Coordinates of C-alpha atoms and ligand atoms in Angstrom, one line a residue:
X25 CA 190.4 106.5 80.3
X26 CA 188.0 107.4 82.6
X27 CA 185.1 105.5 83.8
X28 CA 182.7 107.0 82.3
X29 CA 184.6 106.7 78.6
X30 CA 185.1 103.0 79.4
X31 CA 181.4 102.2 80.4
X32 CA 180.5 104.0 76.8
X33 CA 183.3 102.6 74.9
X34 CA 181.4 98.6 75.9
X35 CA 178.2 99.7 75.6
X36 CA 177.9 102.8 73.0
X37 CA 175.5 102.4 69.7
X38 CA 176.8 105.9 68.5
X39 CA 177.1 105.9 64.9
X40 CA 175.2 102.8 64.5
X41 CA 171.8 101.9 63.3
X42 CA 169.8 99.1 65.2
X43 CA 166.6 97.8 63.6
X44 CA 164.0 96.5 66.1
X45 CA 161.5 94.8 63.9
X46 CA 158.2 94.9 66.6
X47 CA 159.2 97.6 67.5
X48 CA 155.6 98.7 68.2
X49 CA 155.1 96.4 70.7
X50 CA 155.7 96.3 74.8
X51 CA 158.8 94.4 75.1
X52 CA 160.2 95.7 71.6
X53 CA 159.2 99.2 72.9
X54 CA 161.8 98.8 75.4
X55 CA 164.5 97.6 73.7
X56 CA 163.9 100.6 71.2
X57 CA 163.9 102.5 73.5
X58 CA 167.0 101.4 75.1
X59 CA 169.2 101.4 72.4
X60 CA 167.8 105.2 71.5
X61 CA 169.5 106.1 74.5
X62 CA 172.7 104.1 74.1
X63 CA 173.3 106.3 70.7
X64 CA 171.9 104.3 68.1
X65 CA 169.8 105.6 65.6
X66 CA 166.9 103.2 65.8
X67 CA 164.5 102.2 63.4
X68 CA 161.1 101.5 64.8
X69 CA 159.4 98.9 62.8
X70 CA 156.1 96.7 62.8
X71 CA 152.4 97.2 61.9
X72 CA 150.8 100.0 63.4
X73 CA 151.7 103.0 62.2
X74 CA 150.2 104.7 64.7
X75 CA 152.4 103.3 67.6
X76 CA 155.5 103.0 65.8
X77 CA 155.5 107.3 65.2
X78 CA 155.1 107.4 69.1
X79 CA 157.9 105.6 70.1
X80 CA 159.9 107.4 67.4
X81 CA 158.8 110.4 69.3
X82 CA 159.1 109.1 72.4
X83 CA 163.0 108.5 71.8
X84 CA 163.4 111.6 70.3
X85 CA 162.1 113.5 73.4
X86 CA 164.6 111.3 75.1
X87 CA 166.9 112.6 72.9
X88 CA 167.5 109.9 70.3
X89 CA 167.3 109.2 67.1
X90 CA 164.9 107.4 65.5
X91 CA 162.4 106.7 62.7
X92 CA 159.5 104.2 61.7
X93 CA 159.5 101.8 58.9
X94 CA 155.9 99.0 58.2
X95 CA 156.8 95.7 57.9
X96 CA 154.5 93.0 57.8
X97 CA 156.8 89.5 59.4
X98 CA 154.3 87.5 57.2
X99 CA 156.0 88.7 54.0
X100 CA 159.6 87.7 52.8
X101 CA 159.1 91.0 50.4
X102 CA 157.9 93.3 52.8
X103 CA 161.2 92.3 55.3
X104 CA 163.3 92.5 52.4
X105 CA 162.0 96.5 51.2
X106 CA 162.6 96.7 55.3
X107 CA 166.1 96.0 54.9
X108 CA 166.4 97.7 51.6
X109 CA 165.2 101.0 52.8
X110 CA 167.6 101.2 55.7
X111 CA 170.1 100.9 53.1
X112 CA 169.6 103.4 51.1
X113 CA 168.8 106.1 54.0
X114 CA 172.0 104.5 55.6
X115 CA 174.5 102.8 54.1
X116 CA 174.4 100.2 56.3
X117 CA 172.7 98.4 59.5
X118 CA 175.0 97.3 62.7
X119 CA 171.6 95.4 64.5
X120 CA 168.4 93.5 64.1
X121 CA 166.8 92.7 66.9
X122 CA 164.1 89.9 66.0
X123 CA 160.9 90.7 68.1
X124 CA 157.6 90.2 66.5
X125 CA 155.9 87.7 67.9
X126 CA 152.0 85.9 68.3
X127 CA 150.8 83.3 70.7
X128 CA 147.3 81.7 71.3
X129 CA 146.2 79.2 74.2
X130 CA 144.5 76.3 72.6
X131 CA 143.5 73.3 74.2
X132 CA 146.2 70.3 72.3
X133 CA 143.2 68.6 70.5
X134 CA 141.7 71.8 69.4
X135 CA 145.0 73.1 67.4
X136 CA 144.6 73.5 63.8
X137 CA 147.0 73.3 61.1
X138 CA 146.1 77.2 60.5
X139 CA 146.9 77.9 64.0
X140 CA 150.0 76.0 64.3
X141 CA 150.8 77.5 60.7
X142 CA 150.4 80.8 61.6
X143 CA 152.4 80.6 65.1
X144 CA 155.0 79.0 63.4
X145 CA 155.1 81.5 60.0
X146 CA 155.0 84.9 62.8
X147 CA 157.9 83.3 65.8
X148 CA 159.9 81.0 63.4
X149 CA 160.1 81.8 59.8
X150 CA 159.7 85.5 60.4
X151 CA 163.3 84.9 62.8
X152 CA 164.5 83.0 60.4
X153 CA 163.9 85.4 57.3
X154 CA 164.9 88.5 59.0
X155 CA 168.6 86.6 60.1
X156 CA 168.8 85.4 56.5
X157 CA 168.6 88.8 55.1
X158 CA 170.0 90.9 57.0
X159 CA 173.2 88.5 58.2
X160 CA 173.8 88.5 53.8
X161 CA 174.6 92.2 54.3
X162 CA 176.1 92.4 57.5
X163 CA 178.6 89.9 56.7
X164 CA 180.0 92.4 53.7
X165 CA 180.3 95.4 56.2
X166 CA 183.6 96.4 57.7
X167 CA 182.4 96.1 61.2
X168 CA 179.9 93.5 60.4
X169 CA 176.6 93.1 62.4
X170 CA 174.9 91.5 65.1
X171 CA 171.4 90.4 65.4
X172 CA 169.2 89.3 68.4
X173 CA 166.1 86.9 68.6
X174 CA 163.4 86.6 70.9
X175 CA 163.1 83.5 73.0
X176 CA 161.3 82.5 76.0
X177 CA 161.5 80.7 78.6
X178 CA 159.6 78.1 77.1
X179 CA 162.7 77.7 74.8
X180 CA 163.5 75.0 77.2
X181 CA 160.9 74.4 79.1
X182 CA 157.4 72.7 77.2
X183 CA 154.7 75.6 79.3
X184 CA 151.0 74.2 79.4
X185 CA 148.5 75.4 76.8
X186 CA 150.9 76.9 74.2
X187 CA 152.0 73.9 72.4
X188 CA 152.5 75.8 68.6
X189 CA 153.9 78.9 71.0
X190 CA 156.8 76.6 73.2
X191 CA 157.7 74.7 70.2
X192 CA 158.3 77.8 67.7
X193 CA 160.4 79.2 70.5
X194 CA 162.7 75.8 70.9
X195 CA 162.8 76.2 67.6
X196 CA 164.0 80.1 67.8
X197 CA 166.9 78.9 70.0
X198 CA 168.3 76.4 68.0
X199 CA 167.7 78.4 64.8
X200 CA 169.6 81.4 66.4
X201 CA 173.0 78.8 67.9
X202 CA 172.9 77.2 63.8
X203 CA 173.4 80.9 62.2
X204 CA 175.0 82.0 65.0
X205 CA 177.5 79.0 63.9
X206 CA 177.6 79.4 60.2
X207 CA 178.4 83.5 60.2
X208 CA 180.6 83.1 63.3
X209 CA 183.9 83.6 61.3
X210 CA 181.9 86.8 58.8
X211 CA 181.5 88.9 61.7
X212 CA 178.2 88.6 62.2
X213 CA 177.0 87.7 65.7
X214 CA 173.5 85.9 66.3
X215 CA 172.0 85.3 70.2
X216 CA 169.0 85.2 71.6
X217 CA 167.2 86.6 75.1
X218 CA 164.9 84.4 76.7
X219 CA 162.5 86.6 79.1
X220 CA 160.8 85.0 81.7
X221 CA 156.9 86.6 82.2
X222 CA 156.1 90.5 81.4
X223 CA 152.9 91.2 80.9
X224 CA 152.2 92.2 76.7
X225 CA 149.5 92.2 74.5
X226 CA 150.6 89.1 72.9
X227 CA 150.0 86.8 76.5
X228 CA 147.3 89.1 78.4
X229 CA 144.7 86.6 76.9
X230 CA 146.6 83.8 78.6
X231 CA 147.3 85.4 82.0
X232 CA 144.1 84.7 83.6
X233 CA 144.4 85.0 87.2
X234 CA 144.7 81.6 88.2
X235 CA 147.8 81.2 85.8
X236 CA 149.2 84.6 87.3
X237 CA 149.5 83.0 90.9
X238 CA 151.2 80.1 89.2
X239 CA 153.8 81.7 87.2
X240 CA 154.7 83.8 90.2
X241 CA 154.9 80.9 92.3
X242 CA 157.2 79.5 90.6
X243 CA 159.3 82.5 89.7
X244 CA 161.9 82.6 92.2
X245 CA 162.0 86.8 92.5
X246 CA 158.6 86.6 92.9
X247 CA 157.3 89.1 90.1
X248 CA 157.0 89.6 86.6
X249 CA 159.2 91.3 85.0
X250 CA 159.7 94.8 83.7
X251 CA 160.0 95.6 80.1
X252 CA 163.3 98.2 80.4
X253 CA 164.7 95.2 82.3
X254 CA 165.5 93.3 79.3
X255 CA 167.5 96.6 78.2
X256 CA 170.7 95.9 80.0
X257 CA 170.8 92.4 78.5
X258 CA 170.1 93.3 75.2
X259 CA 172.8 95.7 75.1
X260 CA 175.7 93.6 76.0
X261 CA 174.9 90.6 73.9
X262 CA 174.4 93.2 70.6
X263 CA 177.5 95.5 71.7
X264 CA 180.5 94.8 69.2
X265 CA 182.8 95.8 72.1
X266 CA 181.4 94.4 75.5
X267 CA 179.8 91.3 72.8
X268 CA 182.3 90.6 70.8
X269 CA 183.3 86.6 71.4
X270 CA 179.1 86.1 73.0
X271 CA 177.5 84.2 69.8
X272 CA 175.2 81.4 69.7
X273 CA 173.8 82.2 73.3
X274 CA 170.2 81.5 74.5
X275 CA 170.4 84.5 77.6
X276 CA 167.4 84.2 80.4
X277 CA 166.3 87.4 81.8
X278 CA 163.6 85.6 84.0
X279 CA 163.5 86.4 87.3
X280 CA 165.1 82.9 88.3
X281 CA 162.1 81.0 86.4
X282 CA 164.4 78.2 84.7
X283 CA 167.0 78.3 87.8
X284 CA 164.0 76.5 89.7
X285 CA 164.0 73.4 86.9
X286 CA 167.2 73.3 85.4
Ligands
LIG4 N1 155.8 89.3 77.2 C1 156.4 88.2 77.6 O1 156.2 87.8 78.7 C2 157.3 87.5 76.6 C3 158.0 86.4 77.2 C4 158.9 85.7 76.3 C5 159.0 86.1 75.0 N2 158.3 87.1 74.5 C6 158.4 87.5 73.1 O2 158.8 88.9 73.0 C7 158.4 89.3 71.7 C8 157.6 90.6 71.9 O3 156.3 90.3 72.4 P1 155.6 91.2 73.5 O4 155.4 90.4 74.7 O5 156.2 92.5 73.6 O6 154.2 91.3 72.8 P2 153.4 92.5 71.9 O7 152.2 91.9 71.5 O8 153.4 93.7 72.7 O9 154.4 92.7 70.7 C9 154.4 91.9 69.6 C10 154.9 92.7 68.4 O10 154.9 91.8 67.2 C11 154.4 92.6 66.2 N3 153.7 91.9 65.2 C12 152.7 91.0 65.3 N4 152.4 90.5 64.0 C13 153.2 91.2 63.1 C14 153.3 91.2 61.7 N5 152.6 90.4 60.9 N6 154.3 92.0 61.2 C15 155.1 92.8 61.9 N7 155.0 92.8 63.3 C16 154.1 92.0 63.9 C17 153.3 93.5 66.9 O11 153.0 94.6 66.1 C18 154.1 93.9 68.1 O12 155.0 95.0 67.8 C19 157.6 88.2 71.1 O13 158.5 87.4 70.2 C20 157.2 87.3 72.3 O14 157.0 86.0 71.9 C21 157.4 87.8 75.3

């Protein structure tokens, strides 16, 4: 075998169809667009319609394969028609990568039970829905499925002024290692990446100077991150050849951020 059929045997999405729910946004962008040029046929989905249709055509110009599906994370029906409509175009679904996702900086006293609500219903339950459904059907496939949630580094680390934010993403961590657990033995494999700081629309409210200097201070490679580099991870934890026995894992692609407090 040579190395270039080994390196694509690990790491190939041909013939498989990978579902990036926020797909429209920056970090999901990426990871669309990473598994567009691994092979998989990727199906772009989130809110804006308008944004979804250009990263379908920006992987097809990189010569992928891709299409946009609406969902609105809010709704248990709307993820459900999600997952029924891959279905019937395609007969089945290999990966769901979990990456909608909301934040808000509000003082601790100031929360309200709408904002924690809200925070909790767009990181948590929207995770936990999207594994639920889709997991039910990967679990009857042949080749059974693997699915990928967003994290953060605040998984494990309480960060200062986004109390609802750090606690739904504890929460996404421990969610993801519990169905990781109960499919483990269905073929269905559950992890989650943890990135350290990339600049989004989600946190650019939050990244006022002051806090900039701060979080690159304390991030040991000095920078934030790029979107494409969560790519690499993403890949190998979803792959059902170079992934196959990596389930239940919480994987930090953070510049060194948690190896300065762990
Ligand atoms: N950017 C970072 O530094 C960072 C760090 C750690 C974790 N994350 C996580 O990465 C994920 C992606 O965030 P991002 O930084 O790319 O931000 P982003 O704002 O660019 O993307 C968020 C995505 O969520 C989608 N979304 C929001 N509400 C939705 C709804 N009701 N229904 C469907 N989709 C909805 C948006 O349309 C968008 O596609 C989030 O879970 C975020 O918490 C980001």
């Amino acid at each position: 075998m040579s190395a270039s059929d080994y390196v694509s045997h690990l790491f190939s999405y041909e013939g498989q169809v990978v579902v990036v729910i926020g797909g429209t946004g920056v970090l999901g962008g990426a990871i669309c667009d990473g598994f567009g040029k691994a092979g998989g046929h990727v199906v772009v989905s989130g809110r804006s319609e308008e944004r979804g249709l250009a990263r379908v055509e920006a992987i097809r110009q990189a010569g992928g394969s891709a299409e946009f599906i609406a969902v609105d994370v809010f709704e248990r029906e709307s993820l459900q028609s999600l997952r029924d409509q891959v279905l019937a175009s395609h007969g089945q679904v290999d990966v769901l990568v979990n990456c909608a996702g909301m934040n808000a900086a509000v003082p601790y006293e100031e929360i309200t039970d709408e904002d924690w609500d809200w925070i909790m219903a767009g990181n948590l339950r929207s995770t936990q829905v999207g594994c639920q459904l889709f997991a039910a059907h990967m679990k009857t496939q042949e080749n059974g499925g693997s699915i990928l949630n967003i994290g953060s580094v605040t998984s494990h680390l309480p960060l200062s002024k986004v109390f609802a934010y750090s606690a739904s993403k504890a929460a996404v961590v421990n969610l993801t290692k519990n169905v990781a657990r109960e499919y483990a033995t269905q073929g269905v494999r559950v992890n989650a990446i943890c990135p350290g700081f990339f600049p989004a629309e989600q946190n650019r409210k939050i990244l006022a100077p002051e806090r900039v200097e701060k979080i690159i201070g304390q991030t040991p490679m000095d920078r934030f991150g790029e979107p494409e580099e969560l790519i690499g991870a993403c890949l190998l934890l979803c792959s059902r050849n170079a992934g196959s026995f990596i389930t239940g894992a919480d994987y930090y692609v953070d510049g060194g951020f948690t190896a300065n407090r762990f």
